[in-house]
Coordinates of N, CA, C and O in Angstrom, one line a residue:
X29 N 133.7 1.3 113.9 CA 132.7 1.8 112.8 C 131.6 0.7 112.6 O 130.4 1.3 112.3
X30 N 131.7 -0.3 112.7 CA 130.5 -1.2 112.6 C 129.4 -1.2 113.7 O 128.3 -0.9 113.6
X31 N 129.9 -0.4 115.0 CA 129.1 0.1 116.2 C 128.1 1.0 115.3 O 126.9 1.4 115.5
X32 N 129.0 2.2 115.1 CA 128.2 3.2 114.5 C 127.1 3.0 113.4 O 125.9 3.5 113.7
X33 N 127.6 2.3 112.4 CA 126.5 1.9 111.3 C 125.3 1.1 112.1 O 124.3 1.3 111.9
X34 N 125.7 0.1 112.9 CA 125.0 -0.8 113.5 C 123.6 0.0 114.3 O 122.6 -0.2 114.1
X35 N 124.1 0.6 115.2 CA 123.2 1.7 116.2 C 122.4 2.5 115.5 O 121.5 3.0 116.0
X36 N 122.8 2.9 114.2 CA 122.3 4.0 113.5 C 120.9 3.3 113.0 O 119.8 4.0 112.7
X37 N 120.5 1.8 113.1 CA 119.6 1.4 112.4 C 118.4 1.9 113.6 O 117.2 2.1 113.1
X38 N 118.7 2.1 114.9 CA 117.6 2.5 115.9 C 117.7 3.9 116.1 O 117.2 4.4 116.8
X39 N 118.7 4.6 115.6 CA 118.7 6.0 115.6 C 119.8 6.2 116.6 O 120.1 7.7 117.4
X40 N 120.7 5.5 117.3 CA 121.6 5.9 118.3 C 123.0 6.1 117.7 O 123.5 5.2 117.0
X41 N 123.4 7.1 117.7 CA 124.9 7.5 117.2 C 125.7 8.0 118.5 O 125.4 8.5 119.3
X42 N 127.1 7.2 118.5 CA 128.0 7.5 119.8 C 128.2 9.0 119.7 O 128.7 9.5 118.7
X43 N 128.8 9.5 120.8 CA 129.2 10.7 120.9 C 128.5 11.8 120.6 O 128.8 13.2 120.6
X44 N 126.9 11.6 120.5 CA 126.0 12.7 120.3 C 125.3 13.2 121.6 O 124.6 12.1 122.0
X45 N 125.5 14.2 122.2 CA 125.0 14.3 123.6 C 123.8 14.9 123.4 O 123.5 15.6 122.4
X46 N 122.9 14.4 124.0 CA 121.5 15.0 124.1 C 121.2 15.7 125.4 O 120.2 15.2 126.2
X47 N 122.1 16.8 125.9 CA 122.0 17.1 127.1 C 120.5 17.8 127.4 O 120.4 17.7 128.8
X48 N 120.0 18.1 126.7 CA 118.3 18.6 126.6 C 117.4 17.4 127.3 O 116.9 17.9 128.1
X49 N 117.9 16.3 126.8 CA 117.2 14.9 127.5 C 117.7 14.3 128.6 O 117.5 13.3 128.8
X50 N 119.1 14.9 128.8 CA 119.8 13.9 129.7 C 118.8 13.5 131.0 O 119.2 12.2 131.7
X51 N 118.4 14.5 131.6 CA 117.5 14.0 132.9 C 116.4 12.9 132.8 O 116.3 12.1 133.5
X52 N 115.7 12.9 131.7 CA 114.7 12.1 131.6 C 115.5 11.0 130.8 O 115.1 10.0 131.3
X53 N 116.6 10.8 130.3 CA 117.5 9.8 130.2 C 117.9 8.9 131.1 O 117.9 7.5 131.3
X54 N 118.4 9.5 132.0 CA 118.7 8.9 133.5 C 117.4 8.4 134.1 O 117.7 7.6 134.8
X55 N 116.5 9.2 134.0 CA 115.3 8.7 135.1 C 114.7 7.6 134.3 O 114.5 6.5 135.1
X56 N 114.7 7.4 133.1 CA 114.2 6.3 132.4 C 115.3 5.1 132.7 O 114.7 3.8 132.7
X57 N 116.2 5.1 132.7 CA 117.6 4.4 132.7 C 117.3 3.9 134.3 O 117.4 2.5 134.5
X58 N 117.2 4.6 135.3 CA 117.1 4.2 136.4 C 115.7 3.1 136.7 O 115.8 2.3 137.5
X59 N 114.7 3.7 135.9 CA 113.4 2.9 136.4 C 113.6 1.4 135.6 O 113.3 0.5 135.6
X60 N 114.4 1.4 134.5 CA 114.5 0.2 133.7 C 115.5 -0.5 134.4 O 115.3 -1.8 134.3
X61 N 116.4 -0.1 135.0 CA 117.4 -0.9 135.7 C 116.7 -1.6 136.9 O 116.9 -2.6 137.4
X62 N 115.8 -0.8 137.6 CA 114.9 -1.2 138.8 C 114.4 -2.4 138.3 O 114.0 -3.6 139.1
X63 N 113.6 -2.4 137.0 CA 112.7 -3.5 136.4 C 113.9 -4.6 136.1 O 113.4 -5.7 136.4
X64 N 114.7 -4.4 135.7 CA 115.5 -5.6 135.2 C 116.3 -6.0 136.3 O 116.7 -7.4 136.5
X65 N 116.4 -5.7 137.8 CA 116.9 -6.0 138.6 C 115.8 -6.9 139.5 O 116.1 -7.4 140.6
X66 N 114.6 -6.7 139.3 CA 113.4 -7.4 140.0 C 114.0 -8.9 140.2 O 114.1 -9.7 139.5
X67 N 114.0 -9.4 141.3 CA 114.1 -10.8 141.8 C 113.5 -11.8 141.3 O 114.1 -12.8 140.7
X68 N 112.1 -11.4 140.8 CA 111.5 -12.4 140.3 C 111.7 -13.1 138.8 O 111.8 -14.3 138.3
X69 N 112.5 -12.1 138.2 CA 113.2 -12.5 136.8 C 114.3 -13.6 137.2 O 113.9 -14.3 136.3
X70 N 114.5 -13.4 137.9 CA 116.0 -14.8 138.4 C 115.4 -15.7 138.9 O 115.8 -16.7 138.8
X71 N 114.0 -15.3 139.5 CA 113.8 -16.8 140.3 C 112.8 -17.5 139.4 O 113.0 -18.6 138.7
X72 N 111.5 -16.7 139.0 CA 110.6 -17.4 138.0 C 111.0 -17.9 136.7 O 110.8 -18.7 136.3
X73 N 111.5 -16.6 136.2 CA 112.1 -16.9 134.8 C 113.6 -17.4 134.7 O 113.9 -17.6 133.4
X74 N 114.2 -17.7 135.7 CA 115.5 -18.3 135.7 C 116.5 -17.6 134.9 O 117.3 -18.4 134.2
X75 N 116.5 -16.3 134.9 CA 117.6 -15.6 134.3 C 118.7 -16.0 134.9 O 118.7 -16.0 136.3
X76 N 120.0 -15.9 134.3 CA 121.4 -16.4 135.2 C 121.6 -15.2 136.1 O 121.5 -13.9 135.6
X77 N 121.7 -15.6 137.0 CA 122.0 -14.1 138.4 C 123.7 -14.0 138.2 O 124.3 -14.4 139.2
X78 N 123.8 -13.7 137.5 CA 125.4 -13.7 136.8 C 125.6 -12.4 136.5 O 124.9 -11.4 136.0
X79 N 126.9 -11.7 136.4 CA 127.4 -10.6 135.6 C 126.7 -10.1 134.3 O 126.1 -9.2 134.0
X80 N 126.9 -11.3 133.4 CA 126.3 -11.6 132.0 C 124.9 -11.5 131.9 O 124.1 -10.8 131.3
X81 N 124.2 -12.4 132.9 CA 122.7 -12.5 133.0 C 122.0 -10.9 133.5 O 121.0 -10.7 133.0
X82 N 122.8 -10.5 134.3 CA 122.2 -9.1 134.6 C 122.3 -8.1 133.3 O 121.5 -7.1 133.5
X83 N 123.5 -8.2 132.8 CA 123.5 -7.3 131.7 C 122.2 -7.6 130.6 O 121.9 -6.7 130.2
X84 N 122.0 -8.9 130.2 CA 121.3 -9.1 129.5 C 119.9 -8.8 129.9 O 119.0 -8.4 128.9
X85 N 119.6 -8.8 131.2 CA 118.2 -8.3 131.7 C 118.1 -7.0 131.4 O 117.0 -6.3 131.0
X86 N 119.3 -6.1 131.9 CA 119.4 -4.6 131.7 C 119.0 -4.3 130.2 O 118.3 -3.5 129.9
X87 N 120.1 -5.0 129.2 CA 119.7 -5.0 127.7 C 118.3 -5.0 127.1 O 117.9 -4.3 126.6
X88 N 117.9 -6.0 127.8 CA 116.4 -6.5 127.3 C 115.5 -5.3 127.4 O 114.7 -4.9 127.0
X89 N 115.5 -4.6 128.8 CA 114.5 -3.7 129.4 C 114.7 -2.4 128.6 O 114.1 -1.8 128.2
X90 N 116.4 -2.2 128.4 CA 116.8 -0.8 127.7 C 116.3 -0.9 126.3 O 115.8 0.1 125.9
X91 N 116.3 -2.1 125.7 CA 115.9 -2.1 124.1 C 114.4 -2.0 124.2 O 113.8 -1.0 123.2
X92 N 113.4 -2.5 124.9 CA 112.1 -2.3 124.9 C 111.9 -0.8 125.0 O 111.1 -0.4 124.4
X93 N 112.6 0.0 126.2 CA 112.3 1.5 126.2 C 112.7 2.1 124.9 O 112.0 3.1 124.6
X94 N 114.0 1.8 124.3 CA 114.5 2.6 123.3 C 113.4 2.2 122.0 O 113.4 3.4 121.1
X95 N 113.3 1.3 121.8 CA 112.2 0.6 120.7 C 110.9 1.7 120.7 O 110.7 2.4 120.0
X96 N 110.5 1.9 122.0 CA 109.2 2.7 122.1 C 109.5 4.1 121.8 O 108.5 4.7 121.0
X97 N 110.3 4.6 122.5 CA 110.9 5.8 122.1 C 111.2 6.3 120.5 O 110.9 7.2 119.9
X98 N 111.9 5.3 119.9 CA 112.2 5.6 118.5 C 111.2 5.5 117.5 O 111.4 5.8 116.6
X99 N 110.3 4.7 118.1 CA 109.0 4.5 117.3 C 108.2 5.8 117.2 O 107.4 6.0 116.2
X100 N 108.4 6.7 118.0 CA 107.5 7.9 118.1 C 108.0 9.2 117.5 O 109.1 9.0 117.0
X101 N 107.4 10.1 117.5 CA 107.8 11.5 116.8 C 108.8 12.2 117.7 O 109.1 12.0 118.9
X102 N 109.4 13.1 117.5 CA 110.4 13.8 118.4 C 109.9 14.2 119.1 O 108.5 14.8 119.3
X103 N 110.3 14.3 120.3 CA 111.7 14.1 120.9 C 111.8 12.7 121.3 O 112.9 12.4 121.7
X104 N 111.0 11.6 121.0 CA 111.1 10.3 121.4 C 112.6 9.8 121.0 O 113.4 9.2 121.8
X105 N 112.9 9.8 119.8 CA 114.4 9.2 119.3 C 115.6 9.8 120.3 O 116.4 9.3 120.6
X106 N 115.3 11.2 120.6 CA 116.5 11.8 121.3 C 116.4 11.4 122.6 O 117.5 11.3 123.3
X107 N 115.1 11.4 123.0 CA 115.3 10.7 124.6 C 115.5 9.3 124.5 O 116.4 8.6 125.5
X108 N 115.3 8.4 123.4 CA 115.7 7.0 123.5 C 117.5 7.0 123.3 O 118.0 6.6 124.0
X109 N 118.0 8.1 122.5 CA 119.4 8.4 122.7 C 120.0 8.7 124.0 O 121.0 8.4 124.5
X110 N 119.4 9.4 124.8 CA 119.7 9.9 126.1 C 119.6 8.6 127.0 O 120.5 8.6 128.0
X111 N 118.6 7.9 127.0 CA 118.6 6.5 127.8 C 119.9 5.6 127.3 O 120.6 5.2 128.1
X112 N 120.3 5.7 126.1 CA 121.4 4.9 125.6 C 122.7 5.7 125.9 O 123.5 4.6 126.9
X113 N 122.7 6.9 126.2 CA 124.0 7.5 126.8 C 124.1 7.3 128.3 O 125.2 7.2 128.6
X114 N 122.7 7.3 128.7 CA 122.7 6.8 130.3 C 123.3 5.5 130.9 O 124.0 5.4 131.5
X115 N 122.8 4.8 129.8 CA 123.2 3.2 130.0 C 124.5 3.1 130.1 O 125.4 2.5 130.7
X116 N 125.2 3.7 128.8 CA 126.6 3.6 128.8 C 127.7 4.2 129.5 O 128.6 4.1 129.9
X117 N 126.9 5.3 130.0 CA 127.9 6.2 131.1 C 128.1 5.3 132.3 O 128.9 5.2 133.1
X118 N 126.7 4.8 132.7 CA 126.8 4.0 134.0 C 127.6 2.6 133.9 O 128.1 2.3 134.8
X119 N 127.7 2.0 132.6 CA 128.2 0.7 132.5 C 129.9 1.0 132.6 O 130.6 0.4 133.1
X120 N 130.3 2.4 132.0 CA 131.5 2.8 132.0 C 132.2 2.9 133.3 O 133.1 2.3 133.9
X121 N 131.3 3.7 134.3 CA 131.4 4.0 135.6 C 131.5 2.5 136.3 O 132.6 2.0 137.2
X122 N 130.5 1.7 136.2 CA 130.6 0.3 136.9 C 131.9 -0.4 136.1 O 132.4 -1.2 137.5
X123 N 132.4 -0.5 135.0 CA 133.6 -1.2 135.0 C 134.7 -0.6 136.0 O 135.5 -1.3 136.2
X124 N 134.8 0.8 135.6 CA 135.9 1.2 136.6 C 135.8 1.2 138.1 O 136.9 0.8 138.5
X125 N 134.7 1.0 138.5 CA 134.4 0.4 140.0 C 134.7 -0.9 140.4 O 135.3 -1.1 141.3
X126 N 134.4 -1.8 139.4 CA 134.8 -3.0 139.4 C 136.7 -3.1 139.1 O 136.9 -4.6 139.2
X127 N 137.3 -2.4 138.7 CA 138.6 -2.6 138.9 C 139.0 -2.5 137.3 O 140.4 -2.9 137.0
X128 N 138.5 -2.6 136.5 CA 139.0 -2.5 134.9 C 139.8 -1.0 134.8 O 139.4 -0.1 135.1
X129 N 141.1 -1.4 134.3 CA 141.5 -0.5 134.0 C 141.4 0.3 132.7 O 140.8 0.1 131.8
X130 N 141.8 1.7 132.9 CA 141.3 2.6 131.9 C 141.8 2.0 130.3 O 141.1 2.2 129.3
X131 N 142.9 1.3 129.9 CA 143.2 0.9 128.9 C 142.4 -0.6 128.0 O 142.0 -0.1 127.0
X132 N 141.6 -1.0 129.2 CA 140.7 -2.2 128.6 C 139.2 -1.6 128.9 O 138.3 -2.3 128.1
X133 N 139.0 -0.4 129.5 CA 137.4 0.1 129.3 C 137.1 0.1 128.0 O 135.7 -0.4 127.8
X134 N 137.6 0.8 127.2 CA 137.0 1.2 125.8 C 136.8 -0.1 125.0 O 135.9 -0.6 124.6
X135 N 137.8 -1.2 125.2 CA 137.8 -2.5 124.9 C 136.3 -3.4 125.0 O 135.6 -3.7 124.7
X136 N 135.9 -3.1 126.5 CA 134.8 -3.9 127.1 C 133.7 -3.1 126.8 O 132.8 -3.7 126.6
X137 N 133.7 -1.8 126.7 CA 132.4 -1.2 126.2 C 132.2 -1.2 124.9 O 131.0 -1.5 124.7
X138 N 133.0 -1.5 124.0 CA 132.7 -2.1 122.7 C 132.2 -3.3 122.6 O 131.0 -3.4 121.7
X139 N 132.6 -4.1 123.6 CA 132.0 -5.7 123.6 C 130.3 -5.4 123.6 O 129.5 -6.0 123.4
X140 N 130.2 -4.2 124.9 CA 128.7 -4.4 125.4 C 127.9 -3.6 124.3 O 126.7 -4.1 124.1
X141 N 128.4 -2.8 123.4 CA 127.9 -1.8 122.5 C 127.2 -3.0 121.8 O 126.2 -2.8 121.0
X142 N 128.2 -3.8 121.1 CA 128.0 -4.9 120.0 C 126.9 -5.8 120.5 O 126.0 -6.0 119.8
X143 N 127.1 -6.1 121.9 CA 126.0 -7.0 122.5 C 124.7 -6.6 122.5 O 123.6 -6.9 121.9
X144 N 124.6 -5.1 122.8 CA 123.2 -4.3 123.1 C 122.6 -4.3 121.4 O 121.5 -4.5 121.1
X145 N 123.7 -4.0 120.7 CA 123.0 -3.7 118.9 C 122.7 -5.2 118.8 O 121.5 -5.1 118.1
X146 N 123.1 -6.2 118.8 CA 122.6 -7.5 118.0 C 121.2 -7.7 118.8 O 120.5 -8.2 118.2
X147 N 121.4 -7.5 120.3 CA 119.8 -7.9 120.9 C 118.8 -6.9 120.4 O 117.9 -7.3 120.4
X148 N 119.4 -5.8 120.5 CA 118.3 -4.6 119.7 C 117.8 -5.2 118.5 O 116.6 -5.3 118.1
X149 N 118.6 -5.5 117.8 CA 118.0 -5.9 116.3 C 117.3 -7.1 116.3 O 116.1 -7.3 115.7
X150 N 117.7 -8.3 117.1 CA 116.8 -9.4 117.5 C 115.5 -9.2 118.0 O 114.5 -9.7 117.7
X151 N 115.6 -8.6 118.9 CA 114.3 -8.1 119.7 C 113.3 -7.5 118.9 O 112.1 -7.7 118.9
X152 N 113.8 -6.1 118.4 CA 113.2 -5.3 117.3 C 112.4 -6.2 116.2 O 111.4 -6.3 116.1
X153 N 113.0 -7.3 115.6 CA 112.4 -8.0 114.5 C 111.5 -8.8 115.2 O 110.4 -9.1 114.6
X154 N 111.9 -9.5 116.2 CA 111.1 -10.6 116.9 C 109.9 -10.1 117.4 O 108.8 -10.8 117.2
X155 N 110.0 -8.9 117.7 CA 108.6 -8.1 118.5 C 107.5 -7.3 117.4 O 106.4 -7.5 117.4
X156 N 108.4 -7.4 116.2 CA 107.4 -7.1 115.0 C 106.7 -7.8 114.4 O 105.6 -8.0 113.6
X157 N 107.0 -9.3 114.6 CA 106.4 -10.6 114.2 C 105.4 -11.1 115.4 O 105.7 -11.4 116.5
X158 N 104.2 -11.0 115.3 CA 103.4 -11.5 116.1 C 103.6 -12.9 116.7 O 103.0 -13.4 117.8
X159 N 104.2 -13.8 115.8 CA 104.4 -15.1 116.6 C 105.8 -15.2 117.6 O 106.7 -14.4 117.3
X160 N 105.4 -15.9 118.4 CA 106.6 -15.9 119.6 C 107.7 -16.6 119.2 O 108.7 -16.4 119.9
X161 N 107.6 -17.6 118.5 CA 109.0 -18.5 118.1 C 110.1 -17.6 118.0 O 111.3 -17.8 118.5
X162 N 110.1 -16.5 117.1 CA 111.4 -15.7 117.0 C 111.7 -15.0 118.2 O 112.9 -15.1 118.5
X163 N 110.7 -14.7 118.7 CA 111.2 -13.9 120.2 C 111.7 -15.3 121.1 O 112.6 -14.7 121.6
X164 N 111.0 -16.0 121.2 CA 111.6 -17.1 122.2 C 113.1 -17.6 121.7 O 114.2 -17.8 122.4
X165 N 113.4 -17.8 120.4 CA 114.7 -17.7 119.7 C 115.7 -17.0 120.0 O 116.7 -17.2 121.0
X166 N 115.5 -15.6 120.2 CA 115.9 -14.2 120.3 C 116.4 -14.5 122.0 O 117.7 -14.2 122.4
X167 N 115.5 -14.8 122.9 CA 115.5 -14.9 124.4 C 116.4 -16.2 124.8 O 117.3 -16.0 125.4
X168 N 116.1 -17.1 124.0 CA 117.1 -18.5 124.2 C 118.5 -18.0 124.0 O 119.5 -18.4 125.0
X169 N 118.9 -17.5 122.7 CA 120.1 -17.3 122.5 C 120.9 -16.1 123.2 O 122.1 -16.2 123.8
X170 N 119.9 -15.2 123.7 CA 120.8 -13.8 124.5 C 120.7 -14.1 125.9 O 121.8 -13.7 126.4
X171 N 119.7 -14.8 126.5 CA 119.5 -14.7 127.9 C 120.1 -16.0 128.5 O 121.1 -15.8 129.5
X172 N 119.8 -17.1 127.9 CA 120.4 -18.4 128.4 C 121.5 -18.9 127.2 O 122.1 -20.0 127.9
X173 N 122.0 -18.2 126.3 CA 123.2 -18.7 125.7 C 122.9 -19.8 124.9 O 123.8 -20.8 124.8
X174 N 121.8 -20.2 124.4 CA 121.1 -21.4 124.2 C 121.0 -22.6 124.8 O 120.7 -23.7 124.6
X175 N 121.0 -22.4 126.2 CA 121.1 -23.5 127.2 C 120.0 -23.2 128.3 O 119.9 -23.0 129.2
X176 N 118.5 -23.2 127.5 CA 117.6 -22.9 128.3 C 117.2 -24.1 129.3 O 117.1 -25.0 129.2
X177 N 117.1 -23.4 130.7 CA 116.9 -24.3 131.8 C 115.4 -25.2 131.6 O 115.2 -26.2 132.0
X178 N 114.4 -24.7 131.2 CA 113.1 -25.3 130.8 C 112.4 -24.4 129.8 O 112.3 -23.2 130.0
X179 N 112.2 -24.9 128.4 CA 111.4 -24.4 127.4 C 110.1 -23.4 127.6 O 110.0 -22.8 127.1
X180 N 109.4 -24.2 128.9 CA 108.2 -23.3 129.5 C 108.4 -21.9 129.8 O 107.9 -21.0 129.5
X181 N 109.6 -22.0 130.5 CA 110.1 -20.7 130.9 C 110.5 -19.8 129.8 O 110.2 -18.5 129.8
X182 N 111.1 -20.0 128.7 CA 111.5 -19.1 127.9 C 109.9 -18.4 127.0 O 110.1 -17.5 126.8
X183 N 109.1 -19.3 126.7 CA 107.8 -19.1 126.2 C 107.2 -18.1 127.4 O 106.6 -17.1 127.1
X184 N 107.2 -18.3 128.7 CA 106.4 -17.4 129.5 C 107.4 -16.0 129.7 O 106.7 -14.8 129.5
X185 N 108.7 -16.1 129.4 CA 109.4 -14.9 129.6 C 108.8 -14.3 128.0 O 108.8 -12.8 128.2
X186 N 108.8 -14.6 126.8 CA 108.7 -14.0 125.7 C 107.3 -13.3 126.0 O 107.0 -12.4 125.3
X187 N 106.2 -14.0 126.7 CA 104.8 -13.4 126.8 C 105.1 -12.2 127.8 O 104.5 -11.1 127.6
X188 N 105.9 -12.3 128.8 CA 106.2 -11.0 129.5 C 106.7 -9.8 128.7 O 106.3 -8.8 128.8
X189 N 107.7 -10.3 127.9 CA 108.6 -9.2 127.0 C 107.4 -8.8 126.2 O 107.3 -7.3 126.2
X190 N 106.4 -9.6 125.5 CA 105.3 -8.9 124.5 C 104.4 -7.7 125.2 O 104.1 -6.9 125.1
X191 N 104.2 -8.6 126.7 CA 103.2 -7.7 127.5 C 103.8 -6.4 127.9 O 103.3 -5.3 128.0
X192 N 105.3 -6.2 128.3 CA 106.1 -5.0 128.5 C 106.3 -4.0 127.4 O 105.8 -2.9 127.8
X193 N 106.2 -4.6 125.9 CA 106.3 -3.7 125.0 C 105.1 -3.2 124.9 O 104.7 -2.0 124.4
X194 N 103.7 -4.1 124.9 CA 102.7 -3.6 124.7 C 102.1 -2.6 125.9 O 101.6 -1.3 125.4
X195 N 102.6 -2.5 126.7 CA 102.6 -1.8 128.0 C 103.1 -0.4 127.8 O 102.5 0.8 127.9
X196 N 104.3 -0.5 127.5 CA 105.1 0.7 127.2 C 104.6 1.3 125.7 O 104.4 2.7 125.7
X197 N 104.0 1.1 124.9 CA 103.0 1.6 123.9 C 102.0 2.2 124.4 O 101.5 3.1 123.4
X198 N 101.3 2.0 125.6 CA 100.5 2.7 125.8 C 100.4 4.0 126.9 O 99.7 4.8 127.1
X199 N 102.0 4.0 127.0 CA 102.2 5.3 128.2 C 102.7 6.6 127.0 O 103.2 6.5 125.9
X200 N 102.1 7.7 127.4 CA 102.1 8.7 126.9 C 103.6 9.2 126.5 O 104.3 9.2 127.2
X201 N 103.9 9.5 125.2 CA 105.2 10.2 124.9 C 105.5 11.2 125.9 O 106.9 11.5 126.3
X202 N 104.6 12.2 126.3 CA 104.7 13.3 127.3 C 105.5 12.8 128.6 O 106.3 13.4 129.0
X203 N 104.9 11.8 129.0 CA 105.4 11.3 130.4 C 106.6 10.9 130.2 O 107.8 10.9 131.1
X204 N 106.9 9.9 129.1 CA 108.4 9.3 128.7 C 109.3 10.3 128.8 O 110.2 10.2 129.2
X205 N 109.0 11.4 127.8 CA 110.1 12.2 127.6 C 110.3 13.1 128.8 O 111.2 13.9 129.0
X206 N 109.6 13.2 129.8 CA 109.8 13.7 131.2 C 110.3 12.7 132.2 O 110.6 13.2 133.1
X207 N 110.7 11.5 131.8 CA 111.3 10.5 132.6 C 110.4 9.6 133.2 O 111.1 8.7 134.3
X208 N 109.3 9.8 133.1 CA 108.4 8.9 133.5 C 107.9 7.5 133.0 O 107.4 7.5 131.6
X209 N 108.1 6.3 133.4 CA 107.7 5.1 132.9 C 107.3 4.0 133.9 O 107.9 4.1 135.0
X210 N 106.4 3.3 133.5 CA 106.2 2.3 134.1 C 106.3 1.1 133.6 O 106.3 0.8 132.6
X211 N 106.1 -0.4 134.3 CA 106.6 -1.5 133.9 C 105.5 -2.3 134.5 O 105.2 -2.2 135.8
X212 N 105.3 -3.6 133.9 CA 104.1 -4.4 134.5 C 105.1 -5.2 135.5 O 106.2 -5.3 135.3
X213 N 104.1 -5.9 136.6 CA 104.9 -6.6 137.6 C 105.4 -7.8 136.8 O 104.8 -8.5 135.9
X214 N 106.5 -8.4 137.3 CA 107.0 -9.6 136.7 C 106.2 -10.8 137.0 O 106.1 -11.9 136.5
X215 N 105.6 -10.8 138.3 CA 104.9 -11.8 138.8 C 103.3 -11.6 138.1 O 102.9 -10.3 138.5
X216 N 102.7 -12.9 138.1 CA 101.7 -12.5 137.5 C 100.4 -12.1 139.0 O 100.6 -12.4 139.9

């Protein structure tokens, strides 16, 4: 229940299918997944190359896309919901492929929903503030779990995240709602 009210902050409600935007949601999710798997994120920015680290990178890019879409007029929020649905459909499948049993999958999905919600709120709030400190704090807490390998790397990642958000803001809603999105290269 906390999940439902919490995700409603960004306009995402579980169980509401957006079939009309499903194809665009999966296309955007595929693109953001590819961006989150960029090896340079793990090399240059030293994101942990672990299951949790990969989820955190995926969550970061998903939140950026969903924030962008949710800030626009319809059908932006509905497509953001479709991205959310695609992400959790894929995560459910991934858990099952990794051997999670049926009774444990809903519990694990709830943990991931809660994690995404916390990150979404933190990143949205930090991006609304032009100072990098809040974003750096949010990244340190969520990406490196408070144990940043190098404070300079956290600042660099914050600048990349802001640049990605600004880049997404320049993309036409029509392109996004048809499943087309681009991300800036991770390396300068």
